Amino acid sequence: MAINLLPMATQSLLWQVIRNDAAKTDEERQELLNSGELGFGKIFTDHMVDICWSERGGWHRPRVQPYGPIALDPAAAVLHYAQEVFEGLKAYRHADGSIWTFRPEQNAARMQRSARRLALPELPTEYFLESIKQLIAVDGAWVPTAPETSLYLRPFMFAKEAFLGVRPAAKVNYYVIASPAGAYFTGGVAPVSIWLSTTYTRAGHGGMGSAKTGGNYAASLVAQQEAYENGCAQVLFLDAQEGKYLEELGGMNVVLVTRDKRLITPDSDSILEGITLDSVLRLARDRGYTVEQRPVTIDEWRQGVDSGDIIEAFACGTAAVITPISEIKSAEFGIWMPEIDASDRVALSLRDELTGIQYGRIEDRHGWLTRLDA
Ligand SMILES: *Cc1c(COP(=O)(O)O)cnc(C)c1O
């Protein structure tokens, strides 16, 4: 096997492909894909990507190999100090059978920013894109065809070095796994209730809130549990310093819509910069909306709904795209969004436009799509 030891961004890597002898047959795969119960993140394709990094050798030994367990030394740094980052994007099947993904260079750039914050090595953008293409080359048949379904791609990277001292690891691996995902909403996009956590925060100023790292999710779980206990689907966090500015949900960004065609979304250095958010704001600007990215207090939201100024609120992220918010509940108060017809919701019409572009039904006027199977 040829190994390329140069970590230079311009150097192309030589890939090794090891086929899975126990790969699902066409019938087995079709049965899984057509079961109507794909859900999210429950079943995985036959292969995965694995690239090594070491302090001395840089990125090397890129390969596609059978999907399966990763052998880890019990002293592997990630298990103790959580030095880890990840990404999430989707592969979409178009009507002509071709396979596409959405703004993957943005995911690559964000993974580099996340890696920097976690003192991990930065994977060059072309390796990131190549890793996804290599996986699709062997597992492309796993991209489902039913409406609103996709193949969710999960690139991730973690500290593999066996060492209990506290410092950035000198050995890291990057992987990509893939999981066919069902339509997030079956039978229409239903507005959800959101729990406002006044006890917990997910990230603070100077912390790692803007990095896509498992630690932020670990910090959100107990609040998410509280949300479930209060009959809510998701949790909304406020800023850690004053507890009055909106941040985001556990894994989605939040947007308010005003009667006079403004979209308001919080700005803070502890929010994860969503690619769905950025794309939705772009589409809204194209429609003549004004976008305000600035600190927003929970009081502004409450008063805006009371005065009739704020008419919609939604959450957005790759997994569910856009989810309208029907109410905010907290230990002390609630905010009830006005009831409006689905056909009048800007959130849903933006959702239709965005998914229309992703699935190739609407012209890709911003050049957001990248073909994966050619
Ligand atoms: C991934 C993520 C989002 C959404 O980002 P997208 O690029 O739109 O998927 C929002 N918040 C957090 C905390 C996330 O991890």
Coordinates of C-alpha atoms and ligand atoms in Angstrom, one line a residue:
M1 CA 0.0 0.0 0.0
A2 CA 1.3 3.4 -0.9
I3 CA 1.4 5.9 2.0
N4 CA 1.7 9.6 1.5
L5 CA 3.3 11.2 4.5
L6 CA 3.1 14.8 3.3
P7 CA 0.5 16.8 5.1
M8 CA 0.5 19.4 2.4
A9 CA -3.0 20.6 1.3
T10 CA -2.1 20.3 -2.4
Q11 CA -0.8 16.8 -2.1
S12 CA -3.5 14.2 -3.1
L13 CA -3.8 11.1 -1.0
L14 CA -3.7 7.6 -2.3
W15 CA -6.8 5.8 -1.1
Q16 CA -7.0 2.1 -0.3
V17 CA -10.5 0.5 -0.5
I18 CA -11.1 -2.7 1.6
R19 CA -14.4 -4.1 0.6
N20 CA -16.8 -5.5 3.3
D21 CA -17.2 -9.2 2.6
A22 CA -20.3 -9.2 4.8
A23 CA -21.9 -6.2 3.0
K24 CA -25.7 -6.3 2.8
T25 CA -27.1 -7.8 -0.4
D26 CA -29.2 -5.6 -2.7
E27 CA -32.4 -7.2 -1.3
E28 CA -31.3 -6.8 2.3
R29 CA -30.4 -3.2 1.8
Q30 CA -33.7 -2.4 -0.1
E31 CA -35.7 -4.0 2.7
L32 CA -34.0 -1.8 5.2
L33 CA -34.4 1.4 3.1
N34 CA -38.0 0.7 2.3
S35 CA -39.0 -0.3 5.8
G36 CA -40.6 3.1 6.4
E37 CA -38.9 3.2 9.8
L38 CA -35.5 4.5 9.0
G39 CA -35.7 7.1 11.7
F40 CA -32.4 8.9 12.4
G41 CA -29.0 7.4 13.1
K42 CA -30.1 3.9 13.8
I43 CA -28.7 1.9 10.9
F44 CA -25.4 2.3 9.1
T45 CA -23.9 1.5 5.7
D46 CA -21.4 -1.2 4.9
H47 CA -18.3 0.9 4.9
M48 CA -16.5 3.8 6.7
V49 CA -13.6 6.1 6.0
D50 CA -10.5 6.1 8.3
I51 CA -7.6 8.5 7.9
C52 CA -4.7 8.6 10.4
W53 CA -2.9 11.7 11.6
S54 CA 0.3 11.8 13.7
E55 CA 2.4 14.7 14.8
R56 CA 5.3 13.5 12.7
G57 CA 3.6 12.0 9.7
G58 CA 0.6 14.4 9.2
W59 CA -2.4 12.9 7.4
H60 CA -1.7 9.5 6.0
R61 CA -3.1 6.0 5.3
P62 CA -6.5 7.1 4.0
R63 CA -8.9 4.2 3.4
V64 CA -12.4 3.0 3.0
Q65 CA -12.9 -0.1 5.1
P66 CA -15.8 -2.3 6.4
Y67 CA -18.0 -0.5 8.9
G68 CA -17.2 -1.8 12.4
P69 CA -15.9 -1.3 15.9
I70 CA -12.8 0.9 16.4
A71 CA -10.1 -0.6 18.7
L72 CA -9.1 1.9 21.3
D73 CA -6.5 1.7 24.1
P74 CA -8.3 2.3 27.4
A75 CA -6.0 5.2 27.9
A76 CA -7.0 6.9 24.6
A77 CA -7.1 10.6 25.3
V78 CA -10.6 11.1 23.9
L79 CA -12.1 8.8 26.5
H80 CA -10.7 10.9 29.3
Y81 CA -10.5 14.5 28.0
A82 CA -13.1 14.6 25.2
Q83 CA -10.7 15.9 22.5
E84 CA -13.1 15.3 19.7
V85 CA -15.0 17.2 16.9
F86 CA -17.6 16.1 14.4
E87 CA -19.7 17.3 11.4
G88 CA -23.1 16.5 10.0
L89 CA -24.3 16.7 6.4
K90 CA -26.5 14.8 4.0
A91 CA -26.4 13.1 0.6
Y92 CA -29.5 13.6 -1.4
R93 CA -30.9 11.5 -4.3
H94 CA -32.2 13.5 -7.2
A95 CA -35.0 12.4 -9.5
D96 CA -32.5 11.2 -12.2
G97 CA -30.7 9.0 -9.6
S98 CA -27.7 11.2 -9.2
I99 CA -26.3 11.9 -5.7
W100 CA -25.6 15.4 -4.3
T101 CA -24.6 17.1 -1.1
F102 CA -25.1 20.6 0.1
R103 CA -22.3 23.2 0.8
P104 CA -19.8 20.5 2.0
E105 CA -16.9 23.0 1.8
Q106 CA -18.7 24.9 4.6
N107 CA -18.7 21.7 6.7
A108 CA -15.0 21.2 5.9
A109 CA -14.2 24.8 7.0
R110 CA -16.2 24.5 10.2
M111 CA -14.5 21.2 11.1
Q112 CA -11.2 23.0 10.7
R113 CA -12.4 25.8 13.0
S114 CA -13.7 23.3 15.5
A115 CA -10.4 21.3 15.3
R116 CA -8.5 24.5 16.0
R117 CA -10.5 25.2 19.2
L118 CA -10.0 21.6 20.4
A119 CA -6.2 21.6 19.5
L120 CA -6.8 18.9 16.9
P121 CA -5.2 18.8 13.5
E122 CA -7.1 20.5 10.6
L123 CA -8.2 18.2 7.8
P124 CA -7.6 20.0 4.5
T125 CA -10.9 20.8 2.6
E126 CA -10.0 18.6 -0.4
Y127 CA -9.4 15.6 1.9
F128 CA -12.7 16.2 3.6
L129 CA -14.5 16.3 0.2
E130 CA -12.6 13.3 -1.1
S131 CA -13.5 11.3 2.0
I132 CA -17.2 11.7 1.3
K133 CA -16.8 10.9 -2.4
Q134 CA -14.8 7.8 -1.6
L135 CA -17.5 6.6 0.8
I136 CA -20.3 7.3 -1.7
A137 CA -18.4 5.4 -4.4
V138 CA -18.8 2.2 -2.4
D139 CA -22.0 2.9 -0.5
G140 CA -23.9 5.1 -2.9
A141 CA -26.7 2.5 -3.2
W142 CA -27.5 3.4 0.5
V143 CA -28.8 6.9 -0.5
P144 CA -32.6 6.3 -0.2
T145 CA -35.1 7.5 -2.9
A146 CA -38.3 8.2 -0.9
P147 CA -39.3 11.9 -0.5
E148 CA -37.4 13.8 2.2
T149 CA -35.1 10.9 2.9
S150 CA -31.3 11.2 2.7
L151 CA -28.0 9.5 3.7
Y152 CA -26.8 11.3 6.7
L153 CA -23.0 11.7 6.7
R154 CA -21.1 11.9 10.0
P155 CA -17.4 12.9 9.7
F156 CA -15.6 12.9 13.1
M157 CA -12.1 13.1 14.5
F158 CA -10.7 12.3 17.9
A159 CA -7.6 11.9 20.0
K160 CA -6.5 8.3 19.8
E161 CA -3.1 8.5 21.6
A162 CA -2.8 6.4 24.7
F163 CA -1.6 8.9 27.2
L164 CA -3.1 10.2 30.4
G165 CA -1.1 13.4 30.6
V166 CA -3.0 16.5 29.7
R167 CA -1.9 17.9 26.3
P168 CA -3.1 17.8 22.7
A169 CA -2.8 14.2 21.4
A170 CA 0.0 13.4 19.0
K171 CA -2.2 10.6 17.4
V172 CA -5.6 11.4 15.9
N173 CA -8.0 9.6 13.5
Y174 CA -10.6 11.0 11.2
Y175 CA -13.6 8.8 10.2
V176 CA -16.8 9.1 8.2
I177 CA -19.8 6.9 8.8
A178 CA -23.1 7.1 7.0
S179 CA -26.7 6.4 8.1
P180 CA -29.8 6.4 5.9
A181 CA -32.3 8.8 7.4
G182 CA -36.1 8.8 7.1
A183 CA -38.3 11.9 6.6
Y184 CA -37.9 13.8 9.8
F185 CA -41.6 14.6 9.9
T186 CA -44.1 12.2 8.6
G187 CA -47.5 13.8 7.8
G188 CA -46.6 17.4 7.7
V189 CA -44.1 19.6 9.6
A190 CA -45.6 19.9 13.1
P191 CA -44.7 23.0 15.3
V192 CA -43.0 22.0 18.5
S193 CA -42.9 23.1 22.1
I194 CA -39.5 24.2 23.4
W195 CA -38.3 24.2 27.0
L196 CA -36.3 27.3 28.1
S197 CA -33.6 26.2 30.5
T198 CA -33.1 28.7 33.3
T199 CA -30.9 26.3 35.3
Y200 CA -28.3 25.1 32.8
T201 CA -26.3 26.7 30.0
R202 CA -24.5 24.9 27.2
A203 CA -21.5 27.1 26.6
G204 CA -20.0 30.4 27.8
H205 CA -17.9 33.3 26.5
G206 CA -14.5 32.0 25.4
G207 CA -15.6 28.4 25.7
M208 CA -16.2 25.9 22.9
G209 CA -19.8 26.7 22.1
S210 CA -19.0 27.6 18.5
A211 CA -17.1 24.3 18.0
K212 CA -19.0 21.2 16.9
T213 CA -17.8 19.0 19.7
G214 CA -19.4 16.2 21.8
G215 CA -18.7 18.1 25.0
N216 CA -21.3 20.7 24.2
Y217 CA -23.9 17.9 23.7
A218 CA -22.9 16.3 26.9
A219 CA -23.5 19.7 28.6
S220 CA -27.0 19.8 27.0
L221 CA -28.3 16.4 27.9
V222 CA -29.6 17.0 31.4
A223 CA -31.4 20.1 30.2
Q224 CA -32.8 18.1 27.3
Q225 CA -34.1 15.5 29.8
E226 CA -35.8 18.4 31.7
A227 CA -37.4 19.4 28.4
Y228 CA -38.8 15.9 27.9
E229 CA -40.1 15.8 31.5
N230 CA -42.0 19.1 30.7
G231 CA -43.5 17.8 27.5
C232 CA -41.1 19.7 25.2
A233 CA -39.2 18.3 22.2
Q234 CA -36.1 20.4 22.6
V235 CA -34.3 22.8 24.9
L236 CA -33.4 26.5 24.3
F237 CA -30.4 27.9 26.1
L238 CA -29.7 31.4 27.3
D239 CA -26.3 33.0 27.6
A240 CA -24.1 31.9 30.5
Q241 CA -23.2 35.4 31.8
E242 CA -26.5 37.2 32.2
G243 CA -29.1 34.5 31.5
K244 CA -31.2 36.8 29.3
Y245 CA -29.9 36.6 25.8
L246 CA -31.0 33.8 23.4
E247 CA -28.3 31.3 22.4
E248 CA -29.6 28.2 20.6
L249 CA -31.2 24.8 21.0
G250 CA -29.1 21.8 21.9
G251 CA -28.3 21.2 18.3
M252 CA -30.2 23.8 16.2
N253 CA -30.1 27.6 15.7
V254 CA -33.1 29.8 16.5
V255 CA -34.8 32.5 14.3
L256 CA -37.6 34.9 15.0
V257 CA -39.8 36.4 12.2
T258 CA -41.4 39.8 12.5
R259 CA -44.6 41.2 10.8
D260 CA -42.5 43.8 8.9
K261 CA -40.4 41.1 7.2
R262 CA -37.3 40.9 9.4
L263 CA -35.5 37.8 10.5
I264 CA -33.8 38.0 13.9
T265 CA -31.3 35.5 15.0
P266 CA -28.9 35.8 18.0
D267 CA -25.3 36.7 17.6
S268 CA -22.8 35.4 20.2
D269 CA -19.4 33.7 20.2
S270 CA -20.8 30.7 22.0
I271 CA -23.3 29.7 19.3
L272 CA -22.5 27.1 16.7
E273 CA -22.6 28.7 13.2
G274 CA -25.2 26.7 11.4
I275 CA -25.0 26.1 7.7
T276 CA -28.7 25.7 7.5
L277 CA -29.1 29.0 9.3
D278 CA -26.8 30.8 6.9
S279 CA -28.6 29.3 3.9
V280 CA -32.1 30.2 5.2
L281 CA -30.9 33.8 5.9
R282 CA -29.6 34.0 2.3
L283 CA -32.9 32.8 0.9
A284 CA -34.9 35.2 3.1
R285 CA -32.7 38.1 1.9
D286 CA -33.4 37.1 -1.7
R287 CA -37.1 37.5 -0.8
G288 CA -36.6 41.0 0.5
Y289 CA -36.4 40.2 4.2
T290 CA -34.0 42.2 6.4
V291 CA -31.7 40.0 8.5
E292 CA -30.7 41.1 12.0
Q293 CA -27.9 39.0 13.6
R294 CA -27.5 40.6 17.0
P295 CA -28.0 39.9 20.7
V296 CA -31.7 39.1 21.4
T297 CA -33.2 38.8 24.8
I298 CA -35.9 36.5 25.9
D299 CA -37.9 39.6 27.0
E300 CA -37.7 41.0 23.5
W301 CA -39.3 37.7 22.2
R302 CA -42.0 37.8 24.8
Q303 CA -42.9 41.4 24.3
G304 CA -42.7 41.1 20.5
V305 CA -45.3 38.3 20.6
D306 CA -47.5 40.3 23.0
S307 CA -47.4 43.4 20.7
G308 CA -48.0 41.3 17.6
D309 CA -44.6 42.3 16.1
I310 CA -43.1 38.8 16.3
I311 CA -45.3 36.4 14.3
E312 CA -43.2 33.2 13.9
A313 CA -40.2 31.4 15.4
F314 CA -38.4 28.4 14.1
A315 CA -35.4 26.2 14.8
C316 CA -33.0 25.1 12.0
G317 CA -30.3 22.5 11.4
T318 CA -29.3 19.8 8.9
A319 CA -31.2 17.0 10.5
A320 CA -34.8 18.5 10.6
V321 CA -34.0 21.5 8.3
I322 CA -36.6 23.9 9.7
T323 CA -39.0 23.2 12.6
P324 CA -41.6 25.9 13.6
I325 CA -41.9 26.7 17.3
S326 CA -45.4 26.8 18.8
E327 CA -44.5 27.7 22.3
I328 CA -41.7 28.4 24.8
K329 CA -42.1 27.0 28.3
S330 CA -40.0 27.7 31.3
A331 CA -40.2 27.2 35.1
E332 CA -41.6 30.8 35.4
F333 CA -43.5 31.7 32.2
G334 CA -44.5 30.8 28.7
I335 CA -44.6 32.4 25.3
W336 CA -47.4 31.2 23.0
M337 CA -46.8 31.9 19.3
P338 CA -49.8 33.0 17.3
E339 CA -51.6 30.2 15.5
I340 CA -51.3 30.6 11.8
D341 CA -52.1 28.5 8.8
A342 CA -49.3 26.3 7.5
S343 CA -49.7 27.9 4.1
D344 CA -48.9 31.4 5.7
R345 CA -45.8 30.3 7.5
V346 CA -42.6 31.8 6.2
A347 CA -40.7 29.1 8.0
L348 CA -42.4 26.4 6.0
S349 CA -42.1 28.2 2.7
L350 CA -38.4 28.7 3.3
R351 CA -38.1 25.0 4.2
D352 CA -39.8 24.1 0.9
E353 CA -37.4 26.3 -1.0
L354 CA -34.3 24.9 0.8
T355 CA -35.3 21.3 0.4
G356 CA -36.3 22.0 -3.2
I357 CA -32.8 23.1 -3.9
Q358 CA -31.2 20.2 -2.0
Y359 CA -33.3 17.6 -3.8
G360 CA -32.8 19.2 -7.2
R361 CA -36.4 20.3 -7.7
I362 CA -35.5 24.0 -7.7
E363 CA -32.7 25.7 -9.5
D364 CA -29.5 25.9 -7.4
R365 CA -28.9 29.6 -8.0
H366 CA -26.3 30.0 -5.3
G367 CA -24.1 27.1 -6.5
W368 CA -24.6 25.2 -3.2
L369 CA -24.7 21.7 -4.5
T370 CA -21.8 19.3 -5.1
R371 CA -22.2 16.1 -7.1
L372 CA -20.9 13.1 -5.2
D373 CA -21.3 10.2 -7.6
A374 CA -19.3 11.5 -10.6
Ligands
LIG1 C1 -24.7 21.2 14.0 C2 -25.3 22.2 14.9 C3 -26.3 23.2 14.5 C4 -26.8 23.3 13.1 O1 -25.8 23.4 12.1 P1 -26.1 22.9 10.6 O2 -24.9 23.2 9.9 O3 -27.3 23.8 10.2 O4 -26.5 21.5 10.7 C5 -26.7 24.1 15.5 N1 -26.3 24.0 16.7 C6 -25.4 23.1 17.2 C7 -25.1 23.1 18.6 C8 -24.9 22.2 16.3 O5 -24.1 21.2 16.8

